[in-house]
C-alpha cells in the first residue's frame, strides 16, 4: 500500500502539470458498465479499464485492466486493482488533510473497498483504534477480525450504529453504496477528516449537504468528474450550499497544501490516472 500511495501521489502531481489525457468515463446501463482510460504523455503509455458493477452480488465489482507501453503490455484482474488504487488515493488525501498525530479511524461499510481503506490510512497515519461499522453486525465483525490478524498492533472494534462510531474519530472513511447521506454534520466531531469513495453515480450520496457547506476544505480527485458523477457534490452545488470554485483538486493541493483544520472532506469518484499509476508501478 505504501508503494501504491506514493505512485498515485506522483500521478496526481503529473495530472496537475498537464501530463495526462483523461477522456470522460464512459457509462453504460445506468452505471452497470464503466470504461475509463488515461494516456500519459511523457512516457507514451496508456491504461484502459472495463468495470462491471452489480451491487446486489459478491463481488460487486468485476474488472479488467490493460496497460500498454512501447512493445509491452500488462493485463490484470481489475477488482483488486480498483480497491488498491481507491485506497491509495484516500491515503494521499488523508496524508494531506488529517492531523499528523491522528490515531482513531472509523470505516463505514464492509464491502470490497473497505479493507484497502483501512490499509491506506494505516500507511500514512499512526492509527491505534479502528471501528468498522456496517448494516450487518456479522459482516462488520468478520472484517474487523480479518484486519486484526493483519494488524495485530491495532485495536479493532465492530458495530452497526453509525452515529456512535463517528462521535470521536480523527478520520472517517465512507465506502458504501448508499443513496442517502449516512449521517448529519452535527453528529461529527468539530475536528475530523472525512473520505468518501462509495458514491459514484449522481443518484448516490454518502455525505450530507451540511457537511459540504461547512467544511473548511472540500478536496476532489478531479473537479469535472466530481461535478458529473458525485451525487453529493452535484446536490451541494445545485442547491447553492457549495460553489464550484470551492472544490480543490487533489493534484493542485499537493503543491499548495491547505491548512488542515476543522472538518475537511475528500470526495473521490475515481479517475484513470490512478489506474495508470498502479499499472506503471507493476510494470516497472
PDB file of C-alpha atoms in Angstrom, residues 2 7 14-15 18-19 55-56 60 66 84 93 99 106 117 122 137 145 207 226:
ATOM      1  CA  UNK A   2       2.830   2.440   0.731  1.00  0.00           C
ATOM      2  CA  UNK A   7       2.646   6.072  -7.103  1.00  0.00           C
ATOM      3  CA  UNK A  14       1.606  14.864 -13.100  1.00  0.00           C
ATOM      4  CA  UNK A  15      -2.106  15.358 -13.740  1.00  0.00           C
ATOM      5  CA  UNK A  18      -0.871  18.581 -17.655  1.00  0.00           C
ATOM      6  CA  UNK A  19       0.890  15.296 -18.362  1.00  0.00           C
ATOM      7  CA  UNK A  55     -24.210  -4.029  -6.181  1.00  0.00           C
ATOM      8  CA  UNK A  56     -26.539  -6.935  -5.340  1.00  0.00           C
ATOM      9  CA  UNK A  60     -19.879  -6.267  -6.661  1.00  0.00           C
ATOM     10  CA  UNK A  66      -4.944  -3.283 -19.817  1.00  0.00           C
ATOM     11  CA  UNK A  84      -5.933  -0.767  -4.232  1.00  0.00           C
ATOM     12  CA  UNK A  93      -5.708  12.811   0.665  1.00  0.00           C
ATOM     13  CA  UNK A  99      -3.611  15.753  11.618  1.00  0.00           C
ATOM     14  CA  UNK A 106     -13.881   4.806  11.595  1.00  0.00           C
ATOM     15  CA  UNK A 117      -9.419   1.969   3.002  1.00  0.00           C
ATOM     16  CA  UNK A 122      -2.707   2.964   8.369  1.00  0.00           C
ATOM     17  CA  UNK A 137     -23.101  -6.935  12.630  1.00  0.00           C
ATOM     18  CA  UNK A 145     -11.327  -9.929  12.768  1.00  0.00           C
ATOM     19  CA  UNK A 207     -22.143  12.793   2.650  1.00  0.00           C
ATOM     20  CA  UNK A 226     -16.991  15.190  -9.393  1.00  0.00           C
TER      21      UNK A 226
END
